[in-house]
Amino acid sequence: MNKHVALNVTLLIYRSGISLMMMTHGFSKLTRLLEGQVSFADPLGFGQTATLLLAILAEFIAPMLIILGWKTRYAAIPVVGVMSVAAFMVHAADPFAQKELALLYLLAFLMVVFVGPGKYSLDKKQKYPNQFRERKYI
């Protein structure tokens, strides 16, 4: 396996793995919303329901887009935002052990923002849909 294939497979596994793990947190919030339990922390003052919806967007919907590799860098930004709020506002006074998971997710999704999805993504498929037809072999 050449190094470019290995890198792109690694990026696929990485973005899918961290997104699936993040979705477990988002799924619990989604079920809370569907059950009508909208009480939720509101550190930014948007209101509990709006904050819960933003958390579901960042922790469940955005990771689905990241797994598919569609608008990947843009989809990772809400996750970075929510994890920043969790680490530096919600858990600001807590010991490091309470902040650690939010910081790990923050760093993991920052990498997705900076590195991108890799070749095996819908982003790359849409960018080069006719790559083989456009080449001229002489």
Short mmCIF file of N, CA, C and O in Angstrom, two decimals:
data_model
loop_
_atom_site.label_atom_id
_atom_site.label_comp_id
_atom_site.label_asym_id
_atom_site.label_seq_id
_atom_site.Cartn_x
_atom_site.Cartn_y
_atom_site.Cartn_z
N MET A 1 0.86 -1.17 0.00
CA MET A 1 0.00 0.00 0.00
C MET A 1 0.90 1.23 0.00
O MET A 1 1.78 1.35 0.84
N ASN A 2 0.67 2.14 -0.93
CA ASN A 2 1.51 3.33 -0.95
C ASN A 2 1.09 4.31 0.14
O ASN A 2 0.01 4.19 0.72
N LYS A 3 1.94 5.29 0.39
CA LYS A 3 1.71 6.18 1.53
C LYS A 3 0.48 7.07 1.34
O LYS A 3 -0.16 7.43 2.33
N HIS A 4 0.10 7.39 0.11
CA HIS A 4 -1.08 8.22 -0.10
C HIS A 4 -2.36 7.45 0.20
O HIS A 4 -3.29 7.99 0.80
N VAL A 5 -2.40 6.20 -0.21
CA VAL A 5 -3.56 5.36 0.10
C VAL A 5 -3.66 5.16 1.60
O VAL A 5 -4.74 5.28 2.19
N ALA A 6 -2.55 4.88 2.25
CA ALA A 6 -2.53 4.67 3.71
C ALA A 6 -3.02 5.92 4.44
O ALA A 6 -3.81 5.83 5.39
N LEU A 7 -2.56 7.09 4.00
CA LEU A 7 -2.99 8.34 4.63
C LEU A 7 -4.49 8.53 4.48
O LEU A 7 -5.19 8.86 5.44
N ASN A 8 -5.02 8.31 3.30
CA ASN A 8 -6.45 8.53 3.06
C ASN A 8 -7.32 7.50 3.78
O ASN A 8 -8.41 7.84 4.25
N VAL A 9 -6.87 6.27 3.86
CA VAL A 9 -7.60 5.27 4.64
C VAL A 9 -7.59 5.64 6.11
O VAL A 9 -8.60 5.53 6.82
N THR A 10 -6.45 6.11 6.59
CA THR A 10 -6.33 6.54 7.99
C THR A 10 -7.27 7.70 8.28
O THR A 10 -7.95 7.71 9.33
N LEU A 11 -7.36 8.68 7.39
CA LEU A 11 -8.27 9.81 7.59
C LEU A 11 -9.73 9.35 7.60
O LEU A 11 -10.53 9.86 8.38
N LEU A 12 -10.07 8.39 6.74
CA LEU A 12 -11.42 7.84 6.72
C LEU A 12 -11.75 7.17 8.05
O LEU A 12 -12.81 7.41 8.65
N ILE A 13 -10.85 6.32 8.53
CA ILE A 13 -11.06 5.63 9.80
C ILE A 13 -11.12 6.62 10.95
O ILE A 13 -11.98 6.53 11.83
N TYR A 14 -10.24 7.60 10.94
CA TYR A 14 -10.18 8.60 12.01
C TYR A 14 -11.46 9.41 12.09
O TYR A 14 -12.09 9.49 13.15
N ARG A 15 -11.89 10.00 10.95
CA ARG A 15 -13.07 10.85 11.01
C ARG A 15 -14.33 10.04 11.30
O ARG A 15 -15.23 10.51 11.99
N SER A 16 -14.38 8.80 10.81
CA SER A 16 -15.55 7.96 11.09
C SER A 16 -15.57 7.53 12.55
O SER A 16 -16.62 7.56 13.20
N GLY A 17 -14.42 7.14 13.08
CA GLY A 17 -14.35 6.69 14.47
C GLY A 17 -14.71 7.76 15.46
O GLY A 17 -15.55 7.55 16.35
N ILE A 18 -14.12 8.95 15.32
CA ILE A 18 -14.43 10.00 16.29
C ILE A 18 -15.87 10.48 16.14
O ILE A 18 -16.52 10.84 17.12
N SER A 19 -16.37 10.46 14.92
CA SER A 19 -17.76 10.88 14.70
C SER A 19 -18.75 9.90 15.30
O SER A 19 -19.74 10.30 15.90
N LEU A 20 -18.49 8.60 15.14
CA LEU A 20 -19.37 7.60 15.75
C LEU A 20 -19.37 7.72 17.27
O LEU A 20 -20.42 7.62 17.92
N MET A 21 -18.20 7.96 17.85
CA MET A 21 -18.14 8.14 19.31
C MET A 21 -18.89 9.39 19.74
O MET A 21 -19.61 9.38 20.74
N MET A 22 -18.76 10.47 18.98
CA MET A 22 -19.47 11.71 19.30
C MET A 22 -20.97 11.51 19.17
O MET A 22 -21.75 12.05 19.97
N MET A 23 -21.39 10.73 18.19
CA MET A 23 -22.82 10.52 17.98
C MET A 23 -23.50 9.83 19.16
O MET A 23 -24.69 10.03 19.38
N THR A 24 -22.76 9.07 19.95
CA THR A 24 -23.38 8.46 21.14
C THR A 24 -23.81 9.53 22.12
O THR A 24 -24.84 9.39 22.78
N HIS A 25 -23.05 10.61 22.21
CA HIS A 25 -23.42 11.72 23.10
C HIS A 25 -24.60 12.49 22.52
O HIS A 25 -25.51 12.90 23.24
N GLY A 26 -24.59 12.69 21.21
CA GLY A 26 -25.67 13.41 20.56
C GLY A 26 -26.97 12.63 20.55
O GLY A 26 -28.05 13.21 20.67
N PHE A 27 -26.87 11.30 20.43
CA PHE A 27 -28.08 10.48 20.41
C PHE A 27 -28.83 10.56 21.74
O PHE A 27 -30.05 10.64 21.75
N SER A 28 -28.10 10.59 22.84
CA SER A 28 -28.77 10.71 24.14
C SER A 28 -29.48 12.05 24.26
O SER A 28 -30.57 12.13 24.83
N LYS A 29 -28.91 13.08 23.70
CA LYS A 29 -29.57 14.40 23.71
C LYS A 29 -30.78 14.40 22.79
O LYS A 29 -31.81 15.00 23.12
N LEU A 30 -30.66 13.74 21.64
CA LEU A 30 -31.79 13.66 20.72
C LEU A 30 -32.96 12.92 21.35
O LEU A 30 -34.11 13.35 21.23
N THR A 31 -32.71 11.82 22.04
CA THR A 31 -33.80 11.08 22.69
C THR A 31 -34.42 11.91 23.80
O THR A 31 -35.64 11.85 23.99
N ARG A 32 -33.61 12.69 24.52
CA ARG A 32 -34.17 13.59 25.54
C ARG A 32 -35.13 14.58 24.91
O ARG A 32 -36.22 14.84 25.44
N LEU A 33 -34.75 15.15 23.78
CA LEU A 33 -35.60 16.12 23.10
C LEU A 33 -36.89 15.46 22.63
O LEU A 33 -37.98 16.00 22.80
N LEU A 34 -36.79 14.27 22.04
CA LEU A 34 -37.98 13.57 21.54
C LEU A 34 -38.92 13.15 22.65
O LEU A 34 -40.13 13.03 22.43
N GLU A 35 -38.38 12.94 23.85
CA GLU A 35 -39.20 12.61 25.01
C GLU A 35 -39.77 13.85 25.68
O GLU A 35 -40.52 13.74 26.65
N GLY A 36 -39.42 15.02 25.19
CA GLY A 36 -39.94 16.27 25.74
C GLY A 36 -39.16 16.82 26.92
O GLY A 36 -39.59 17.77 27.56
N GLN A 37 -38.01 16.25 27.20
CA GLN A 37 -37.17 16.72 28.30
C GLN A 37 -36.16 17.72 27.75
O GLN A 37 -35.08 17.36 27.31
N VAL A 38 -36.53 19.00 27.78
CA VAL A 38 -35.67 20.01 27.18
C VAL A 38 -34.83 20.77 28.20
O VAL A 38 -34.16 21.74 27.84
N SER A 39 -34.85 20.36 29.45
CA SER A 39 -33.99 21.04 30.42
C SER A 39 -32.54 20.71 30.09
O SER A 39 -32.15 19.56 29.92
N PHE A 40 -31.76 21.77 29.94
CA PHE A 40 -30.38 21.62 29.48
C PHE A 40 -29.60 22.84 29.93
O PHE A 40 -30.15 23.92 30.09
N ALA A 41 -28.31 22.68 30.13
CA ALA A 41 -27.45 23.80 30.51
C ALA A 41 -27.52 24.88 29.43
O ALA A 41 -27.63 24.58 28.25
N ASP A 42 -27.46 26.13 29.84
CA ASP A 42 -27.55 27.26 28.91
C ASP A 42 -26.43 28.26 29.20
O ASP A 42 -26.69 29.38 29.64
N PRO A 43 -25.17 27.89 28.95
CA PRO A 43 -24.06 28.77 29.32
C PRO A 43 -23.95 30.04 28.49
O PRO A 43 -23.37 31.02 28.94
N LEU A 44 -24.52 30.06 27.30
CA LEU A 44 -24.41 31.23 26.43
C LEU A 44 -25.65 32.11 26.44
O LEU A 44 -25.68 33.16 25.79
N GLY A 45 -26.70 31.66 27.13
CA GLY A 45 -27.91 32.46 27.24
C GLY A 45 -28.84 32.40 26.04
O GLY A 45 -29.64 33.30 25.82
N PHE A 46 -28.77 31.35 25.24
CA PHE A 46 -29.65 31.19 24.09
C PHE A 46 -31.01 30.62 24.47
O PHE A 46 -31.93 30.62 23.67
N GLY A 47 -31.12 30.09 25.67
CA GLY A 47 -32.31 29.36 26.09
C GLY A 47 -32.02 27.87 26.07
O GLY A 47 -31.21 27.40 25.27
N GLN A 48 -32.67 27.15 26.97
CA GLN A 48 -32.38 25.72 27.11
C GLN A 48 -32.70 24.93 25.85
O GLN A 48 -31.92 24.09 25.43
N THR A 49 -33.84 25.19 25.24
CA THR A 49 -34.23 24.44 24.05
C THR A 49 -33.30 24.73 22.88
O THR A 49 -32.85 23.80 22.19
N ALA A 50 -32.98 25.99 22.66
CA ALA A 50 -32.08 26.35 21.57
C ALA A 50 -30.69 25.75 21.80
O ALA A 50 -30.06 25.24 20.85
N THR A 51 -30.21 25.78 23.02
CA THR A 51 -28.91 25.21 23.32
C THR A 51 -28.91 23.70 23.11
O THR A 51 -27.95 23.13 22.58
N LEU A 52 -29.99 23.04 23.52
CA LEU A 52 -30.11 21.60 23.29
C LEU A 52 -30.12 21.28 21.79
O LEU A 52 -29.45 20.35 21.34
N LEU A 53 -30.84 22.07 21.01
CA LEU A 53 -30.87 21.86 19.56
C LEU A 53 -29.49 22.07 18.94
O LEU A 53 -29.08 21.31 18.05
N LEU A 54 -28.76 23.07 19.39
CA LEU A 54 -27.40 23.30 18.89
C LEU A 54 -26.48 22.14 19.26
O LEU A 54 -25.64 21.72 18.45
N ALA A 55 -26.65 21.62 20.46
CA ALA A 55 -25.84 20.47 20.89
C ALA A 55 -26.16 19.24 20.04
O ALA A 55 -25.25 18.50 19.64
N ILE A 56 -27.42 19.02 19.72
CA ILE A 56 -27.81 17.89 18.86
C ILE A 56 -27.23 18.08 17.46
O ILE A 56 -26.71 17.12 16.86
N LEU A 57 -27.30 19.28 16.95
CA LEU A 57 -26.71 19.57 15.64
C LEU A 57 -25.22 19.24 15.64
O LEU A 57 -24.72 18.58 14.72
N ALA A 58 -24.52 19.68 16.67
CA ALA A 58 -23.07 19.51 16.72
C ALA A 58 -22.65 18.09 17.08
O ALA A 58 -21.60 17.63 16.64
N GLU A 59 -23.44 17.40 17.88
CA GLU A 59 -23.02 16.10 18.38
C GLU A 59 -23.66 14.92 17.66
O GLU A 59 -23.25 13.78 17.87
N PHE A 60 -24.66 15.17 16.84
CA PHE A 60 -25.31 14.06 16.13
C PHE A 60 -25.36 14.28 14.62
O PHE A 60 -24.94 13.42 13.85
N ILE A 61 -25.86 15.42 14.19
CA ILE A 61 -26.04 15.66 12.76
C ILE A 61 -24.70 15.95 12.07
O ILE A 61 -24.39 15.35 11.04
N ALA A 62 -23.91 16.85 12.64
CA ALA A 62 -22.61 17.17 12.04
C ALA A 62 -21.70 15.93 11.93
O ALA A 62 -21.07 15.73 10.89
N PRO A 63 -21.63 15.08 12.96
CA PRO A 63 -20.81 13.87 12.80
C PRO A 63 -21.27 12.94 11.68
O PRO A 63 -20.45 12.28 11.05
N MET A 64 -22.59 12.92 11.40
CA MET A 64 -23.06 12.11 10.27
C MET A 64 -22.49 12.65 8.96
O MET A 64 -22.07 11.89 8.09
N LEU A 65 -22.48 13.97 8.83
CA LEU A 65 -21.91 14.59 7.62
C LEU A 65 -20.41 14.32 7.53
O LEU A 65 -19.87 14.10 6.44
N ILE A 66 -19.75 14.34 8.67
CA ILE A 66 -18.30 14.09 8.70
C ILE A 66 -18.00 12.65 8.30
O ILE A 66 -17.04 12.39 7.57
N ILE A 67 -18.79 11.71 8.74
CA ILE A 67 -18.60 10.31 8.34
C ILE A 67 -18.73 10.17 6.83
O ILE A 67 -17.92 9.51 6.18
N LEU A 68 -19.74 10.82 6.26
CA LEU A 68 -19.93 10.78 4.81
C LEU A 68 -18.84 11.56 4.08
O LEU A 68 -18.60 11.32 2.90
N GLY A 69 -18.24 12.48 4.78
CA GLY A 69 -17.23 13.32 4.14
C GLY A 69 -17.86 14.40 3.28
O GLY A 69 -17.31 14.81 2.28
N TRP A 70 -19.02 14.89 3.67
CA TRP A 70 -19.73 15.92 2.92
C TRP A 70 -19.66 17.24 3.69
O TRP A 70 -20.14 17.31 4.82
N LYS A 71 -19.08 18.25 3.09
CA LYS A 71 -18.87 19.55 3.75
C LYS A 71 -18.15 19.33 5.08
O LYS A 71 -18.48 19.92 6.10
N THR A 72 -17.16 18.49 5.05
CA THR A 72 -16.52 17.96 6.25
C THR A 72 -15.94 19.04 7.14
O THR A 72 -16.19 19.06 8.35
N ARG A 73 -15.15 19.92 6.58
CA ARG A 73 -14.52 20.96 7.40
C ARG A 73 -15.56 21.88 8.02
O ARG A 73 -15.44 22.27 9.18
N TYR A 74 -16.58 22.23 7.26
CA TYR A 74 -17.66 23.07 7.79
C TYR A 74 -18.45 22.33 8.87
O TYR A 74 -18.86 22.92 9.87
N ALA A 75 -18.68 21.05 8.68
CA ALA A 75 -19.44 20.26 9.65
C ALA A 75 -18.68 20.10 10.96
O ALA A 75 -19.30 19.95 12.02
N ALA A 76 -17.37 20.13 10.91
CA ALA A 76 -16.57 19.96 12.13
C ALA A 76 -16.56 21.23 12.99
O ALA A 76 -16.32 21.16 14.21
N ILE A 77 -16.84 22.38 12.41
CA ILE A 77 -16.79 23.64 13.15
C ILE A 77 -17.80 23.69 14.30
O ILE A 77 -17.44 24.09 15.41
N PRO A 78 -19.08 23.30 14.10
CA PRO A 78 -19.99 23.31 15.25
C PRO A 78 -19.55 22.38 16.38
O PRO A 78 -19.74 22.68 17.56
N VAL A 79 -18.93 21.26 16.03
CA VAL A 79 -18.44 20.33 17.05
C VAL A 79 -17.34 21.00 17.86
O VAL A 79 -17.33 20.93 19.10
N VAL A 80 -16.43 21.67 17.17
CA VAL A 80 -15.36 22.39 17.85
C VAL A 80 -15.94 23.46 18.78
O VAL A 80 -15.51 23.62 19.92
N GLY A 81 -16.95 24.17 18.30
CA GLY A 81 -17.59 25.20 19.12
C GLY A 81 -18.23 24.65 20.38
O GLY A 81 -18.03 25.16 21.48
N VAL A 82 -19.01 23.59 20.22
CA VAL A 82 -19.70 23.01 21.37
C VAL A 82 -18.71 22.41 22.37
O VAL A 82 -18.86 22.55 23.58
N MET A 83 -17.67 21.77 21.86
CA MET A 83 -16.67 21.19 22.76
C MET A 83 -15.85 22.28 23.46
O MET A 83 -15.45 22.12 24.61
N SER A 84 -15.66 23.41 22.81
CA SER A 84 -14.99 24.55 23.46
C SER A 84 -15.84 25.08 24.60
O SER A 84 -15.33 25.36 25.69
N VAL A 85 -17.14 25.22 24.35
CA VAL A 85 -18.05 25.69 25.40
C VAL A 85 -18.08 24.68 26.55
O VAL A 85 -18.02 25.05 27.72
N ALA A 86 -18.15 23.39 26.21
CA ALA A 86 -18.17 22.36 27.26
C ALA A 86 -16.91 22.40 28.11
O ALA A 86 -16.98 22.36 29.34
N ALA A 87 -15.76 22.50 27.47
CA ALA A 87 -14.49 22.45 28.21
C ALA A 87 -14.21 23.73 28.98
O ALA A 87 -13.78 23.68 30.14
N PHE A 88 -14.45 24.88 28.34
CA PHE A 88 -14.00 26.14 28.92
C PHE A 88 -15.08 26.96 29.63
O PHE A 88 -14.76 27.93 30.32
N MET A 89 -16.34 26.57 29.48
CA MET A 89 -17.41 27.28 30.18
C MET A 89 -18.16 26.36 31.14
O MET A 89 -18.23 26.63 32.33
N VAL A 90 -18.71 25.28 30.61
CA VAL A 90 -19.51 24.38 31.44
C VAL A 90 -18.65 23.71 32.51
O VAL A 90 -19.05 23.63 33.67
N HIS A 91 -17.46 23.25 32.12
CA HIS A 91 -16.58 22.55 33.06
C HIS A 91 -15.39 23.42 33.49
O HIS A 91 -14.37 22.88 33.92
N ALA A 92 -15.51 24.72 33.39
CA ALA A 92 -14.39 25.61 33.69
C ALA A 92 -13.85 25.43 35.10
O ALA A 92 -12.64 25.41 35.31
N ALA A 93 -14.72 25.29 36.07
CA ALA A 93 -14.29 25.18 37.46
C ALA A 93 -14.05 23.74 37.89
O ALA A 93 -13.60 23.50 39.01
N ASP A 94 -14.33 22.79 37.02
CA ASP A 94 -14.18 21.38 37.35
C ASP A 94 -12.72 20.95 37.24
O ASP A 94 -11.92 21.59 36.56
N PRO A 95 -12.37 19.85 37.90
CA PRO A 95 -11.01 19.33 37.73
C PRO A 95 -10.78 18.85 36.30
O PRO A 95 -11.72 18.61 35.54
N PHE A 96 -9.51 18.67 35.95
CA PHE A 96 -9.15 18.31 34.59
C PHE A 96 -9.85 17.04 34.11
O PHE A 96 -10.24 16.94 32.94
N ALA A 97 -10.03 16.09 34.98
CA ALA A 97 -10.67 14.82 34.59
C ALA A 97 -12.08 15.05 34.04
O ALA A 97 -12.54 14.30 33.17
N GLN A 98 -12.77 16.09 34.51
CA GLN A 98 -14.11 16.39 34.01
C GLN A 98 -14.06 17.07 32.64
O GLN A 98 -14.99 16.96 31.86
N LYS A 99 -12.99 17.79 32.36
CA LYS A 99 -12.83 18.50 31.08
C LYS A 99 -12.19 17.65 30.00
O LYS A 99 -12.26 17.98 28.82
N GLU A 100 -11.54 16.58 30.41
CA GLU A 100 -10.67 15.83 29.51
C GLU A 100 -11.37 15.34 28.25
O GLU A 100 -10.85 15.50 27.14
N LEU A 101 -12.56 14.77 28.37
CA LEU A 101 -13.25 14.23 27.19
C LEU A 101 -13.60 15.34 26.21
O LEU A 101 -13.41 15.20 25.00
N ALA A 102 -14.09 16.47 26.72
CA ALA A 102 -14.43 17.60 25.84
C ALA A 102 -13.17 18.10 25.14
O ALA A 102 -13.21 18.44 23.95
N LEU A 103 -12.05 18.16 25.85
CA LEU A 103 -10.80 18.61 25.23
C LEU A 103 -10.29 17.62 24.18
O LEU A 103 -9.79 18.04 23.13
N LEU A 104 -10.45 16.33 24.44
CA LEU A 104 -10.05 15.33 23.45
C LEU A 104 -10.88 15.46 22.17
O LEU A 104 -10.34 15.42 21.06
N TYR A 105 -12.19 15.61 22.33
CA TYR A 105 -13.04 15.80 21.15
C TYR A 105 -12.71 17.11 20.44
O TYR A 105 -12.70 17.18 19.21
N LEU A 106 -12.44 18.15 21.21
CA LEU A 106 -12.06 19.43 20.62
C LEU A 106 -10.83 19.28 19.75
O LEU A 106 -10.81 19.71 18.59
N LEU A 107 -9.80 18.65 20.26
CA LEU A 107 -8.58 18.44 19.49
C LEU A 107 -8.81 17.53 18.28
O LEU A 107 -8.29 17.77 17.19
N ALA A 108 -9.60 16.48 18.48
CA ALA A 108 -9.87 15.54 17.39
C ALA A 108 -10.58 16.22 16.22
O ALA A 108 -10.21 16.03 15.06
N PHE A 109 -11.59 17.03 16.53
CA PHE A 109 -12.34 17.68 15.45
C PHE A 109 -11.61 18.90 14.90
O PHE A 109 -11.83 19.29 13.75
N LEU A 110 -10.72 19.51 15.69
CA LEU A 110 -9.85 20.55 15.14
C LEU A 110 -8.96 19.97 14.05
O LEU A 110 -8.70 20.62 13.03
N MET A 111 -8.50 18.75 14.26
CA MET A 111 -7.70 18.10 13.24
C MET A 111 -8.50 17.92 11.95
O MET A 111 -7.99 18.12 10.85
N VAL A 112 -9.76 17.55 12.08
CA VAL A 112 -10.61 17.40 10.89
C VAL A 112 -10.75 18.74 10.17
O VAL A 112 -10.70 18.80 8.95
N VAL A 113 -10.91 19.82 10.94
CA VAL A 113 -11.02 21.15 10.33
C VAL A 113 -9.76 21.47 9.54
O VAL A 113 -9.82 21.94 8.40
N PHE A 114 -8.60 21.22 10.12
CA PHE A 114 -7.34 21.61 9.48
C PHE A 114 -6.89 20.65 8.37
O PHE A 114 -6.37 21.08 7.36
N VAL A 115 -7.10 19.35 8.56
CA VAL A 115 -6.59 18.37 7.60
C VAL A 115 -7.61 18.05 6.52
O VAL A 115 -7.25 17.79 5.37
N GLY A 116 -8.89 18.06 6.85
CA GLY A 116 -9.91 17.73 5.87
C GLY A 116 -10.25 16.25 5.88
O GLY A 116 -9.72 15.48 6.67
N PRO A 117 -11.11 15.84 4.96
CA PRO A 117 -11.64 14.48 4.98
C PRO A 117 -10.75 13.43 4.32
O PRO A 117 -10.93 12.25 4.55
N GLY A 118 -9.84 13.84 3.48
CA GLY A 118 -9.07 12.87 2.71
C GLY A 118 -9.79 12.53 1.41
O GLY A 118 -10.86 13.06 1.10
N LYS A 119 -9.19 11.64 0.66
CA LYS A 119 -9.68 11.30 -0.68
C LYS A 119 -11.00 10.53 -0.64
O LYS A 119 -11.83 10.67 -1.53
N TYR A 120 -11.19 9.70 0.37
CA TYR A 120 -12.38 8.85 0.42
C TYR A 120 -13.51 9.58 1.13
O TYR A 120 -13.82 9.34 2.29
N SER A 121 -14.13 10.52 0.41
CA SER A 121 -15.19 11.34 0.97
C SER A 121 -16.07 11.85 -0.17
O SER A 121 -15.65 11.89 -1.33
N LEU A 122 -17.27 12.27 0.18
CA LEU A 122 -18.14 12.87 -0.83
C LEU A 122 -17.60 14.21 -1.30
O LEU A 122 -17.82 14.60 -2.44
N ASP A 123 -16.88 14.91 -0.44
CA ASP A 123 -16.27 16.18 -0.85
C ASP A 123 -15.36 15.97 -2.05
O ASP A 123 -15.39 16.72 -3.01
N LYS A 124 -14.54 14.95 -2.01
CA LYS A 124 -13.60 14.70 -3.10
C LYS A 124 -14.31 14.15 -4.33
O LYS A 124 -13.92 14.44 -5.44
N LYS A 125 -15.36 13.37 -4.13
CA LYS A 125 -16.11 12.81 -5.27
C LYS A 125 -16.79 13.94 -6.04
O LYS A 125 -16.85 13.92 -7.25
N GLN A 126 -17.32 14.94 -5.33
CA GLN A 126 -18.00 16.04 -5.99
C GLN A 126 -17.02 16.99 -6.66
O GLN A 126 -17.33 17.61 -7.66
N LYS A 127 -15.84 17.08 -6.11
CA LYS A 127 -14.85 18.00 -6.67
C LYS A 127 -14.32 17.50 -8.01
O LYS A 127 -14.02 18.27 -8.90
N TYR A 128 -14.20 16.18 -8.14
CA TYR A 128 -13.65 15.59 -9.35
C TYR A 128 -14.59 14.54 -9.92
O TYR A 128 -14.24 13.38 -10.04
N PRO A 129 -15.81 14.90 -10.31
CA PRO A 129 -16.76 13.88 -10.76
C PRO A 129 -16.38 13.23 -12.09
O PRO A 129 -16.71 12.09 -12.33
N ASN A 130 -15.72 13.95 -12.96
CA ASN A 130 -15.40 13.41 -14.28
C ASN A 130 -13.89 13.34 -14.49
O ASN A 130 -13.39 13.60 -15.58
N GLN A 131 -13.18 13.00 -13.46
CA GLN A 131 -11.73 13.07 -13.55
C GLN A 131 -11.15 12.15 -14.62
O GLN A 131 -10.14 12.47 -15.23
N PHE A 132 -11.79 11.04 -14.89
CA PHE A 132 -11.24 10.12 -15.88
C PHE A 132 -11.64 10.54 -17.30
O PHE A 132 -10.92 10.30 -18.24
N ARG A 133 -12.78 11.15 -17.46
CA ARG A 133 -13.20 11.60 -18.78
C ARG A 133 -12.42 12.82 -19.24
O ARG A 133 -12.28 13.05 -20.42
N GLU A 134 -11.94 13.63 -18.32
CA GLU A 134 -11.26 14.87 -18.68
C GLU A 134 -9.81 14.65 -19.09
O GLU A 134 -9.22 15.51 -19.72
N ARG A 135 -9.23 13.55 -18.72
CA ARG A 135 -7.84 13.30 -19.06
C ARG A 135 -7.72 12.90 -20.53
O ARG A 135 -8.53 12.14 -21.05
N LYS A 136 -6.71 13.41 -21.14
CA LYS A 136 -6.45 13.05 -22.54
C LYS A 136 -5.21 12.18 -22.58
O LYS A 136 -4.15 12.57 -22.11
N TYR A 137 -5.39 11.00 -23.11
CA TYR A 137 -4.26 10.07 -23.21
C TYR A 137 -3.78 10.08 -24.65
O TYR A 137 -4.51 9.73 -25.57
N ILE A 138 -2.57 10.52 -24.83
CA ILE A 138 -2.02 10.61 -26.19
C ILE A 138 -0.94 9.57 -26.38
O ILE A 138 -0.15 9.30 -25.57
#
